[in-house]
């Protein structure tokens, strides 16, 4: 990992035991951490526009995975806000000071697209921006369902905030389609006139942030608030929509980066705990890692982390490639997001259980990570809805995503097999892909089929990157577990053979567990208290303590005595 990451990890902001802080103090800390990350990485507008390696380095920084509130702030700041603005800089030099302020974290940027009553149906948003005779605009929320939802628009934490607000451009009563408008939201103390920010409740268990709903009451904006120089109604509304929201698919891919790092944390924490936690089943103390069930949870997480990290790094340059088409970028973003997050969820669930009671505490990361994953899976597009759309386009042959040859691996054979099955469904059902039969037979398979494509691509990328074969074998076993019947029916791999394959992979990988954990390269960023005796004792020292000193007892019960006084 880069020296920048280690520099950030050493900062006092990341030494704070957040479990002891009230939620608002945790949120305030997330904003301070976000400013620290922005200042340390010191991205340029060109870094963001062209998505240079430095841009992706932030998303894979292990320290970012510790605080998804921090990541949410950063993602909105650099990818959506600066990313959208950066394309206009050549002709809008007046935006340079704003972009520089955003890159330094002096101003926080938000992207207000989704509305409470529309969700993913962003083509039908209802917020309006009416052009006035002097060229200015009146931004308005016509009714409650058009309230913008989620981005943190309130002024509670002392931040100047601006937003790119997606609204319908209305000129002389005619709807000219959706456009982005630059809207100042608040200074460090209060919202600007006409803006109402409603703070949403906390999300259960997840890293806290001041998520909000935002309404506009006839807010007057200058002519320069509009991004873009066309006032005409787009000939192709959907194409114009995608062009305006071109950073959204990048965001769908980008949100997976901290999930990969979080998976590394999960594997490292669970692995270290499993090596130091001792039991004595036969009067001889042994680490719980000795048991194959524990080995599976740890090594499954390690293998998944290494493979998915290699794949993420392999795919990232595609988003910087001007020759790569939008459908390809969108397809890869969906495939990576679905595969990474579902795999991370599975590993986090397994590993939290295998850490027992310790796996449920916020200080030990994994339980909070699980809750964060529940939130990330619907961020930048709900995974199921994205997979349904992608799978439909792939089986219809509207475009193709490069996947490995079926001869390359069992997982590639599985991916091609599911694609063939999906196409066969369309050929045999009357009415095509919009028929009721197709919906019942095709749609339920969409997500798991897209993930199967992801497994094949991830395995191939990791193999090219030199991930050890023992970890590739474990990753393959885990993918087979996801669809064991297919492998039994189509490649003759019986249940007994599948279990034997897992046993062979575990026996090969387990002896080198210490090396596998260190190769994750996240130890310097881990803050969990169960990875070592020293970390645990330090945590105990910080815990609230209540020493017995009561003189009166419960009725009918005689209180005990302090043995030290005997």
Coordinates of C-alpha atoms in Angstrom, one line a residue:
X1 CA 0.0 0.0 0.0
X2 CA 1.1 3.6 -0.7
X3 CA 3.0 5.8 1.8
X4 CA 0.0 8.2 1.6
X5 CA -2.3 5.5 3.1
X6 CA 0.2 4.8 5.9
X7 CA 0.5 8.5 6.5
X8 CA -3.3 8.8 6.9
X9 CA -3.5 5.7 9.1
X10 CA -1.0 7.2 11.5
X11 CA -3.0 10.4 12.0
X12 CA -4.8 10.8 15.4
X13 CA -8.2 10.9 13.7
X14 CA -7.8 7.2 13.1
X15 CA -6.6 6.4 16.6
X16 CA -10.0 7.4 18.1
X17 CA -12.1 4.7 19.7
X18 CA -15.3 5.6 17.8
X19 CA -17.4 3.1 19.8
X20 CA -17.2 5.4 22.8
X21 CA -18.4 8.5 20.9
X22 CA -22.0 9.8 20.5
X23 CA -23.2 9.5 16.9
X24 CA -22.9 13.2 16.1
X25 CA -19.3 13.2 17.2
X26 CA -18.7 10.2 15.0
X27 CA -20.2 12.0 12.1
X28 CA -18.2 15.1 12.8
X29 CA -15.1 12.9 12.8
X30 CA -16.0 11.4 9.5
X31 CA -16.1 14.9 7.9
X32 CA -12.7 15.7 9.4
X33 CA -11.3 12.4 8.2
X34 CA -12.7 13.1 4.7
X35 CA -10.9 16.5 4.6
X36 CA -7.7 14.8 5.7
X37 CA -7.9 12.2 2.9
X38 CA -8.6 14.9 0.3
X39 CA -5.7 17.0 1.5
X40 CA -3.3 14.1 1.6
X41 CA -4.1 12.6 -1.8
X42 CA -4.3 16.1 -3.3
X43 CA -6.1 15.1 -6.5
X44 CA -6.4 17.4 -9.4
X45 CA -9.4 17.9 -11.6
X46 CA -7.6 16.0 -14.3
X47 CA -7.1 13.0 -11.9
X48 CA -10.8 12.9 -11.4
X49 CA -11.9 13.5 -15.0
X50 CA -9.5 10.9 -16.4
X51 CA -9.7 8.6 -13.4
X52 CA -5.9 8.2 -13.0
X53 CA -4.4 5.5 -10.7
X54 CA -4.3 8.0 -7.9
X55 CA -8.1 8.4 -8.2
X56 CA -8.6 4.6 -7.8
X57 CA -6.0 4.4 -5.0
X58 CA -8.3 6.4 -2.7
X59 CA -11.1 3.9 -3.3
X60 CA -8.9 0.9 -2.4
X61 CA -7.2 2.6 0.6
X62 CA -7.6 0.2 3.5
X63 CA -8.1 3.1 5.9
X64 CA -11.3 4.2 4.0
X65 CA -13.0 0.9 4.8
X66 CA -12.9 1.7 8.5
X67 CA -15.5 4.5 8.0
X68 CA -18.2 4.2 5.4
X69 CA -19.4 7.6 6.4
X70 CA -16.0 9.0 5.3
X71 CA -16.3 7.1 2.1
X72 CA -19.8 8.3 1.3
X73 CA -18.6 11.9 1.7
X74 CA -15.5 11.3 -0.5
X75 CA -17.5 9.4 -3.2
X76 CA -20.0 12.2 -3.5
X77 CA -17.3 14.8 -3.4
X78 CA -14.8 13.6 -6.0
X79 CA -16.6 11.2 -8.3
X80 CA -20.1 12.7 -8.6
X81 CA -19.6 16.4 -7.9
X82 CA -16.0 17.1 -9.1
X83 CA -16.3 14.4 -11.8
X84 CA -19.4 16.1 -13.3
X85 CA -18.0 19.6 -13.0
X86 CA -14.6 18.7 -14.4
X87 CA -16.0 18.0 -17.9
X88 CA -17.2 21.6 -18.1
X89 CA -14.0 23.3 -17.0
X90 CA -12.6 23.9 -20.5
X91 CA -15.5 26.3 -21.3
X92 CA -16.5 27.3 -17.8
X93 CA -13.3 28.7 -16.2
X94 CA -15.5 30.4 -13.6
X95 CA -16.0 27.0 -12.0
X96 CA -12.2 26.6 -11.3
X97 CA -12.3 28.2 -7.8
X98 CA -15.3 26.0 -6.8
X99 CA -13.6 22.8 -8.1
X100 CA -10.4 23.7 -6.3
X101 CA -12.3 24.3 -3.0
X102 CA -14.0 20.9 -3.4
X103 CA -10.7 19.1 -4.1
X104 CA -9.2 20.6 -0.9
X105 CA -12.3 19.7 1.2
X106 CA -13.0 23.4 2.0
X107 CA -16.5 23.0 0.4
X108 CA -18.4 19.7 0.5
X109 CA -20.2 18.7 -2.7
X110 CA -23.4 16.6 -3.0
X111 CA -25.2 15.1 -6.0
X112 CA -29.0 15.4 -5.7
X113 CA -30.7 13.0 -8.1
X114 CA -33.1 10.5 -6.5
X115 CA -36.5 11.6 -5.2
X116 CA -38.4 10.0 -2.5
X117 CA -41.3 9.1 -4.7
X118 CA -39.2 7.8 -7.6
X119 CA -36.1 6.1 -6.4
X120 CA -34.4 4.4 -9.3
X121 CA -36.9 5.8 -11.8
X122 CA -34.7 8.9 -12.2
X123 CA -36.0 9.6 -15.7
X124 CA -39.3 10.8 -14.1
X125 CA -38.0 13.2 -11.4
X126 CA -40.3 16.1 -10.8
X127 CA -38.0 18.9 -9.4
X128 CA -38.3 21.8 -11.7
X129 CA -36.1 24.8 -12.8
X130 CA -38.1 27.4 -14.6
X131 CA -36.1 29.8 -16.7
X132 CA -37.0 33.5 -16.1
X133 CA -36.9 36.3 -18.6
X134 CA -33.6 37.6 -17.3
X135 CA -32.0 34.1 -17.8
X136 CA -32.1 33.1 -14.1
X137 CA -33.9 30.0 -12.8
X138 CA -36.4 29.2 -10.1
X139 CA -35.7 25.8 -8.6
X140 CA -38.7 24.2 -6.9
X141 CA -39.9 21.0 -5.3
X142 CA -43.6 20.8 -6.5
X143 CA -44.7 18.3 -3.8
X144 CA -43.4 16.0 -1.1
X145 CA -42.7 13.0 -3.4
X146 CA -40.3 15.1 -5.3
X147 CA -38.1 15.7 -2.2
X148 CA -34.5 14.8 -2.9
X149 CA -33.4 12.0 -0.6
X150 CA -30.2 10.7 1.0
X151 CA -27.4 13.2 0.4
X152 CA -26.3 15.0 3.6
X153 CA -27.6 18.5 3.0
X154 CA -27.9 19.8 6.6
X155 CA -25.5 22.3 8.1
X156 CA -25.0 20.6 11.5
X157 CA -21.3 19.8 11.2
X158 CA -19.9 23.2 10.2
X159 CA -19.4 22.6 6.5
X160 CA -20.1 24.8 3.5
X161 CA -22.1 22.6 1.1
X162 CA -23.1 22.9 -2.5
X163 CA -25.0 20.4 -4.7
X164 CA -25.5 19.5 -8.3
X165 CA -29.2 19.2 -8.4
X166 CA -30.9 17.3 -11.2
X167 CA -34.1 19.1 -12.3
X168 CA -36.4 19.4 -15.2
X169 CA -35.5 22.5 -17.3
X170 CA -38.8 24.4 -18.0
X171 CA -38.6 27.2 -20.7
X172 CA -41.8 29.1 -21.5
X173 CA -43.9 26.3 -20.0
X174 CA -42.1 23.6 -22.1
X175 CA -40.2 20.7 -20.4
X176 CA -36.8 20.6 -22.1
X177 CA -35.6 17.5 -20.1
X178 CA -33.3 16.9 -17.1
X179 CA -30.3 19.2 -16.4
X180 CA -27.8 19.6 -13.6
X181 CA -27.8 22.9 -11.7
X182 CA -25.2 24.2 -9.2
X183 CA -27.0 25.0 -6.0
X184 CA -25.5 26.4 -2.8
X185 CA -27.1 24.6 0.1
X186 CA -25.7 26.0 3.4
X187 CA -22.9 27.8 5.0
X188 CA -21.3 26.5 8.2
X189 CA -24.3 27.5 10.3
X190 CA -27.6 27.4 8.3
X191 CA -29.2 26.6 5.0
X192 CA -29.6 29.4 2.4
X193 CA -33.1 30.9 1.8
X194 CA -35.7 28.6 0.3
X195 CA -33.8 25.4 1.2
X196 CA -35.2 22.9 3.7
X197 CA -33.0 20.1 4.9
X198 CA -34.7 17.3 6.9
X199 CA -32.3 15.0 8.7
X200 CA -33.2 11.3 8.3
X201 CA -33.0 8.7 11.1
X202 CA -29.8 6.7 11.7
X203 CA -29.3 3.5 9.7
X204 CA -29.2 0.5 12.1
X205 CA -25.7 -0.6 12.9
X206 CA -24.0 1.1 9.9
X207 CA -21.4 3.9 10.1
X208 CA -23.5 7.0 10.9
X209 CA -23.8 10.0 8.6
X210 CA -26.2 12.9 8.5
X211 CA -28.4 11.6 5.6
X212 CA -31.1 14.0 4.7
X213 CA -34.1 14.9 2.6
X214 CA -33.9 18.2 0.7
X215 CA -36.7 20.5 -0.6
X216 CA -36.5 23.7 -2.6
X217 CA -39.1 26.5 -2.2
X218 CA -38.8 28.8 -5.3
X219 CA -35.0 29.2 -4.9
X220 CA -33.7 31.8 -7.4
X221 CA -30.5 30.7 -9.2
X222 CA -28.3 32.7 -11.5
X223 CA -28.1 31.8 -15.2
X224 CA -24.6 30.4 -14.5
X225 CA -26.2 27.7 -12.3
X226 CA -27.1 25.6 -15.3
X227 CA -24.4 23.2 -16.5
X228 CA -24.4 22.9 -20.2
X229 CA -25.1 25.3 -23.1
X230 CA -28.0 23.6 -24.8
X231 CA -31.6 24.6 -24.1
X232 CA -33.1 22.2 -26.7
X233 CA -35.2 19.2 -25.9
X234 CA -33.0 16.1 -26.4
X235 CA -33.8 14.0 -29.4
X236 CA -33.1 10.9 -27.4
X237 CA -34.1 11.5 -23.8
X238 CA -32.5 8.3 -22.5
X239 CA -29.2 8.9 -24.3
X240 CA -29.1 12.5 -22.9
X241 CA -29.9 11.2 -19.5
X242 CA -26.9 8.8 -19.6
X243 CA -24.7 11.5 -20.9
X244 CA -25.6 13.8 -18.1
X245 CA -25.3 11.1 -15.4
X246 CA -22.1 9.6 -16.9
X247 CA -20.4 9.5 -13.4
X248 CA -23.2 7.2 -12.0
X249 CA -21.9 3.9 -13.6
X250 CA -18.4 4.9 -12.4
X251 CA -19.9 5.3 -8.9
X252 CA -21.5 1.9 -9.1
X253 CA -18.0 0.5 -9.7
X254 CA -16.3 2.8 -7.3
X255 CA -18.4 1.9 -4.3
X256 CA -17.1 -1.7 -4.5
X257 CA -13.5 -0.5 -3.8
X258 CA -13.9 0.0 0.0
X259 CA -15.9 -3.3 0.1
X260 CA -12.8 -5.1 -1.2
X261 CA -10.7 -3.4 1.4
X262 CA -13.3 -4.2 4.0
X263 CA -13.1 -7.9 3.0
X264 CA -9.4 -7.7 3.6
X265 CA -10.0 -6.3 7.1
X266 CA -12.6 -9.1 7.7
X267 CA -10.1 -11.8 6.7
X268 CA -7.2 -10.3 8.6
X269 CA -9.3 -9.8 11.8
X270 CA -10.9 -13.2 11.7
X271 CA -7.7 -14.9 10.9
X272 CA -5.7 -13.2 13.7
X273 CA -8.4 -13.9 16.2
X274 CA -8.6 -17.6 15.1
X275 CA -4.9 -18.0 15.7
X276 CA -4.9 -16.5 19.2
X277 CA -8.2 -17.9 20.5
X278 CA -7.4 -21.2 22.2
X279 CA -9.6 -24.1 23.3
X280 CA -8.7 -27.3 25.1
X281 CA -11.0 -30.1 23.7
X282 CA -8.6 -32.8 24.9
X283 CA -6.8 -31.0 27.8
X284 CA -4.3 -29.5 25.3
X285 CA -4.8 -25.9 24.2
X286 CA -5.0 -25.4 20.4
X287 CA -6.1 -22.4 18.2
X288 CA -9.6 -22.6 16.9
X289 CA -8.0 -22.2 13.5
X290 CA -7.2 -25.9 13.8
X291 CA -10.8 -26.8 13.0
X292 CA -11.7 -27.1 9.3
X293 CA -14.9 -25.1 9.8
X294 CA -12.9 -22.2 11.1
X295 CA -10.3 -22.6 8.4
X296 CA -13.0 -22.4 5.8
X297 CA -14.4 -19.1 7.0
X298 CA -10.9 -17.5 7.3
X299 CA -9.4 -18.8 4.1
X300 CA -12.6 -18.2 2.1
X301 CA -12.4 -14.6 3.1
X302 CA -8.6 -14.4 2.4
X303 CA -9.0 -16.0 -1.0
X304 CA -12.0 -13.8 -1.9
X305 CA -10.2 -10.7 -0.9
X306 CA -7.1 -11.5 -2.9
X307 CA -9.0 -12.5 -6.0
X308 CA -11.5 -9.6 -6.0
X309 CA -8.7 -7.1 -5.3
X310 CA -6.9 -8.3 -8.4
X311 CA -10.0 -8.2 -10.5
X312 CA -10.9 -4.6 -9.3
X313 CA -7.5 -3.4 -10.3
X314 CA -7.8 -5.1 -13.6
X315 CA -11.1 -3.5 -14.5
X316 CA -10.4 0.0 -13.2
X317 CA -8.4 1.2 -16.3
X318 CA -11.4 0.4 -18.5
X319 CA -13.3 3.3 -17.0
X320 CA -10.4 5.6 -18.0
X321 CA -10.4 4.3 -21.6
X322 CA -12.2 6.6 -24.0
X323 CA -12.6 3.8 -26.5
X324 CA -14.6 1.7 -24.0
X325 CA -18.3 2.1 -24.7
X326 CA -20.9 3.1 -22.2
X327 CA -22.7 -0.3 -22.2
X328 CA -19.4 -2.1 -21.5
X329 CA -18.6 0.3 -18.6
X330 CA -22.1 -0.1 -17.2
X331 CA -22.0 -3.9 -17.6
X332 CA -18.6 -4.2 -15.9
X333 CA -19.7 -1.8 -13.1
X334 CA -22.8 -3.9 -12.4
X335 CA -20.9 -7.2 -12.6
X336 CA -18.2 -6.0 -10.2
X337 CA -20.6 -4.4 -7.7
X338 CA -22.9 -7.5 -7.5
X339 CA -20.0 -10.0 -7.2
X340 CA -17.9 -8.0 -4.8
X341 CA -20.7 -7.0 -2.4
X342 CA -22.5 -10.4 -2.3
X343 CA -19.2 -12.2 -1.7
X344 CA -18.2 -9.7 1.0
X345 CA -21.6 -10.1 2.7
X346 CA -21.2 -13.9 2.7
X347 CA -17.7 -13.7 4.1
X348 CA -18.6 -11.1 6.7
X349 CA -21.6 -13.2 7.9
X350 CA -19.5 -16.3 8.2
X351 CA -16.5 -14.6 9.9
X352 CA -18.7 -12.7 12.4
X353 CA -20.2 -16.0 13.5
X354 CA -16.9 -17.7 13.8
X355 CA -15.6 -14.9 16.0
X356 CA -18.4 -15.6 18.5
X357 CA -19.6 -12.8 20.8
X358 CA -16.5 -10.8 19.8
X359 CA -17.8 -10.7 16.2
X360 CA -20.9 -8.7 17.2
X361 CA -19.1 -5.7 18.7
X362 CA -18.7 -2.4 16.8
X363 CA -15.0 -2.2 17.9
X364 CA -14.2 -5.3 16.0
X365 CA -15.3 -4.0 12.6
X366 CA -17.0 -7.0 11.1
X367 CA -20.5 -6.4 12.4
X368 CA -20.4 -2.8 11.4
X369 CA -19.0 -3.8 8.0
X370 CA -22.0 -6.1 7.5
X371 CA -24.4 -3.3 8.2
X372 CA -22.5 -1.0 5.9
X373 CA -22.7 -3.6 3.1
X374 CA -26.5 -3.7 3.5
X375 CA -26.4 0.0 2.7
X376 CA -23.8 0.0 -0.1
X377 CA -25.7 -2.7 -2.0
X378 CA -28.4 -0.2 -2.8
X379 CA -26.1 2.8 -3.2
X380 CA -25.5 4.1 -6.8
X381 CA -28.2 1.7 -8.0
X382 CA -29.9 -1.3 -6.3
X383 CA -27.9 -4.4 -7.2
X384 CA -30.9 -6.6 -8.0
X385 CA -32.5 -4.0 -10.4
X386 CA -29.1 -3.4 -12.0
X387 CA -28.6 -7.2 -12.6
X388 CA -32.1 -7.7 -14.0
X389 CA -31.4 -5.0 -16.6
X390 CA -27.9 -6.3 -17.4
X391 CA -28.9 -9.9 -17.6
X392 CA -31.8 -9.1 -19.9
X393 CA -29.5 -7.2 -22.3
X394 CA -26.9 -10.0 -22.3
X395 CA -29.3 -12.8 -23.1
X396 CA -31.0 -10.7 -25.7
X397 CA -27.6 -10.1 -27.3
X398 CA -27.8 -6.3 -27.3
X399 CA -24.2 -6.3 -26.4
X400 CA -21.6 -8.6 -24.9
X401 CA -19.1 -8.3 -22.0
X402 CA -15.8 -10.0 -22.5
X403 CA -15.7 -13.2 -20.3
X404 CA -13.0 -15.9 -20.3
X405 CA -13.2 -18.9 -22.7
X406 CA -15.2 -21.8 -21.3
X407 CA -12.0 -23.9 -21.6
X408 CA -10.1 -21.6 -19.2
X409 CA -11.7 -22.7 -15.9
X410 CA -14.7 -24.5 -14.3
X411 CA -16.1 -21.0 -13.4
X412 CA -15.9 -19.9 -17.0
X413 CA -17.7 -23.0 -18.1
X414 CA -20.4 -22.2 -15.6
X415 CA -20.7 -18.6 -16.8
X416 CA -21.1 -19.7 -20.5
X417 CA -23.5 -22.4 -19.4
X418 CA -25.9 -19.9 -17.6
X419 CA -25.8 -17.6 -20.6
X420 CA -26.8 -20.4 -22.9
X421 CA -29.6 -21.4 -20.5
X422 CA -30.9 -17.8 -20.4
X423 CA -31.0 -17.7 -24.2
X424 CA -32.8 -21.0 -24.4
X425 CA -35.5 -19.7 -22.1
X426 CA -36.1 -16.8 -24.5
X427 CA -36.2 -19.1 -27.5
X428 CA -38.8 -21.5 -26.0
X429 CA -41.2 -19.1 -24.2
X430 CA -44.0 -17.4 -26.2
X431 CA -44.0 -13.7 -26.1
X432 CA -40.3 -13.1 -25.7
X433 CA -38.5 -11.4 -22.8
X434 CA -41.5 -9.3 -21.8
X435 CA -43.8 -12.3 -21.3
X436 CA -45.0 -13.4 -17.9
X437 CA -43.3 -16.7 -18.3
X438 CA -39.9 -15.1 -19.1
X439 CA -40.3 -12.9 -16.0
X440 CA -40.8 -15.8 -13.7
X441 CA -38.1 -18.0 -15.3
X442 CA -35.5 -15.4 -16.3
X443 CA -35.6 -12.6 -13.7
X444 CA -35.1 -14.7 -10.6
X445 CA -31.8 -16.0 -12.2
X446 CA -30.5 -12.6 -13.1
X447 CA -28.4 -11.7 -10.1
X448 CA -26.9 -15.1 -9.5
X449 CA -26.1 -15.4 -13.2
X450 CA -24.4 -12.0 -13.3
X451 CA -22.4 -13.0 -10.3
X452 CA -21.4 -16.2 -12.0
X453 CA -20.0 -14.1 -14.8
X454 CA -18.2 -12.1 -12.2
X455 CA -16.6 -15.2 -10.6
X456 CA -15.3 -16.3 -13.9
X457 CA -13.8 -12.9 -14.8
X458 CA -12.4 -12.5 -11.2
X459 CA -10.7 -15.9 -11.3
X460 CA -9.1 -15.1 -14.6
X461 CA -7.8 -11.7 -13.6
X462 CA -6.4 -13.1 -10.3
X463 CA -4.7 -15.9 -12.2
X464 CA -3.0 -13.3 -14.5
X465 CA -2.1 -11.2 -11.5
X466 CA -0.2 -14.1 -9.9
X467 CA -2.5 -14.8 -6.9
X468 CA -1.4 -18.2 -5.4
X469 CA -3.1 -21.2 -6.9
X470 CA -4.1 -22.4 -3.4
X471 CA -6.2 -19.3 -3.0
X472 CA -7.6 -19.6 -6.5
X473 CA -8.7 -23.1 -5.7
X474 CA -10.5 -21.9 -2.6
X475 CA -12.2 -19.2 -4.5
X476 CA -13.3 -21.7 -7.1
X477 CA -14.7 -24.0 -4.3
X478 CA -16.6 -21.1 -2.8
X479 CA -18.2 -20.2 -6.2
X480 CA -19.2 -23.9 -6.7
X481 CA -20.9 -23.8 -3.3
X482 CA -23.1 -21.0 -4.8
X483 CA -24.6 -23.4 -7.5
X484 CA -23.6 -27.0 -6.6
X485 CA -26.4 -28.6 -8.6
X486 CA -25.2 -27.0 -11.9
X487 CA -21.7 -28.4 -11.4
X488 CA -23.1 -31.8 -10.5
X489 CA -25.4 -31.9 -13.5
X490 CA -23.1 -30.3 -16.1
X491 CA -19.6 -31.3 -15.2
X492 CA -20.2 -34.4 -13.2
X493 CA -18.8 -33.0 -9.9
X494 CA -20.8 -34.9 -7.2
X495 CA -21.5 -33.6 -3.8
X496 CA -18.8 -35.9 -2.3
X497 CA -16.3 -34.7 -4.9
X498 CA -17.2 -31.1 -4.1
X499 CA -16.5 -31.6 -0.4
X500 CA -13.3 -33.5 -1.1
X501 CA -12.2 -30.6 -3.4
X502 CA -12.7 -28.2 -0.5
X503 CA -10.8 -30.4 1.9
X504 CA -7.8 -30.5 -0.5
X505 CA -7.8 -26.7 -0.9
X506 CA -8.0 -26.1 2.8
X507 CA -5.2 -28.5 3.6
X508 CA -3.0 -26.8 1.0
X509 CA -3.6 -23.3 2.2
X510 CA -3.9 -23.6 6.0
X511 CA -0.2 -24.2 6.8
X512 CA 0.7 -20.7 5.3
X513 CA -2.1 -18.8 7.0
X514 CA 0.2 -16.3 8.7
X515 CA 1.8 -15.4 5.3
X516 CA -1.7 -15.2 3.6
X517 CA -2.8 -12.7 6.3
X518 CA 0.2 -10.5 6.0
X519 CA -0.1 -10.5 2.2
X520 CA -3.4 -8.8 2.6
X521 CA -1.3 -5.7 3.6
X522 CA -3.9 -4.1 5.8
X523 CA -2.5 -4.8 9.3
X524 CA -1.3 -1.2 9.7
X525 CA -4.9 0.0 9.1
X526 CA -6.8 -2.6 11.3
X527 CA -8.2 -1.2 14.5
X528 CA -10.1 -4.2 15.9
X529 CA -9.3 -5.1 19.5
X530 CA -9.3 -8.9 19.0
X531 CA -6.3 -9.2 16.7
X532 CA -3.8 -9.4 19.6
X533 CA -3.5 -9.6 23.3
X534 CA -2.1 -6.1 23.5
X535 CA -5.0 -4.6 21.5
X536 CA -7.5 -6.4 23.6
X537 CA -6.0 -5.3 26.9
X538 CA -5.9 -1.7 25.6
X539 CA -9.6 -1.9 24.7
X540 CA -10.4 -3.3 28.2
X541 CA -8.5 -0.4 29.8
X542 CA -10.7 2.1 27.9
X543 CA -14.0 0.3 28.8
X544 CA -16.3 1.9 31.5
X545 CA -15.7 0.2 34.8
X546 CA -18.1 -0.1 37.8
X547 CA -16.4 -1.3 41.0
X548 CA -18.5 -3.0 43.7
X549 CA -19.1 -0.8 46.8
X550 CA -22.8 -1.1 47.5
X551 CA -23.7 -1.6 51.2
X552 CA -27.4 -2.6 51.0
X553 CA -28.4 -5.7 49.2
X554 CA -31.4 -6.9 47.3
X555 CA -34.3 -7.9 49.6
X556 CA -33.7 -11.5 50.8
X557 CA -30.1 -11.6 49.4
X558 CA -26.9 -11.0 51.4
X559 CA -24.4 -9.0 49.3
X560 CA -20.9 -10.5 48.8
X561 CA -17.7 -9.2 50.2
X562 CA -14.4 -8.0 48.6
X563 CA -11.9 -10.8 49.2
X564 CA -9.1 -8.2 49.4
X565 CA -10.4 -7.1 52.8
X566 CA -10.2 -10.6 54.4

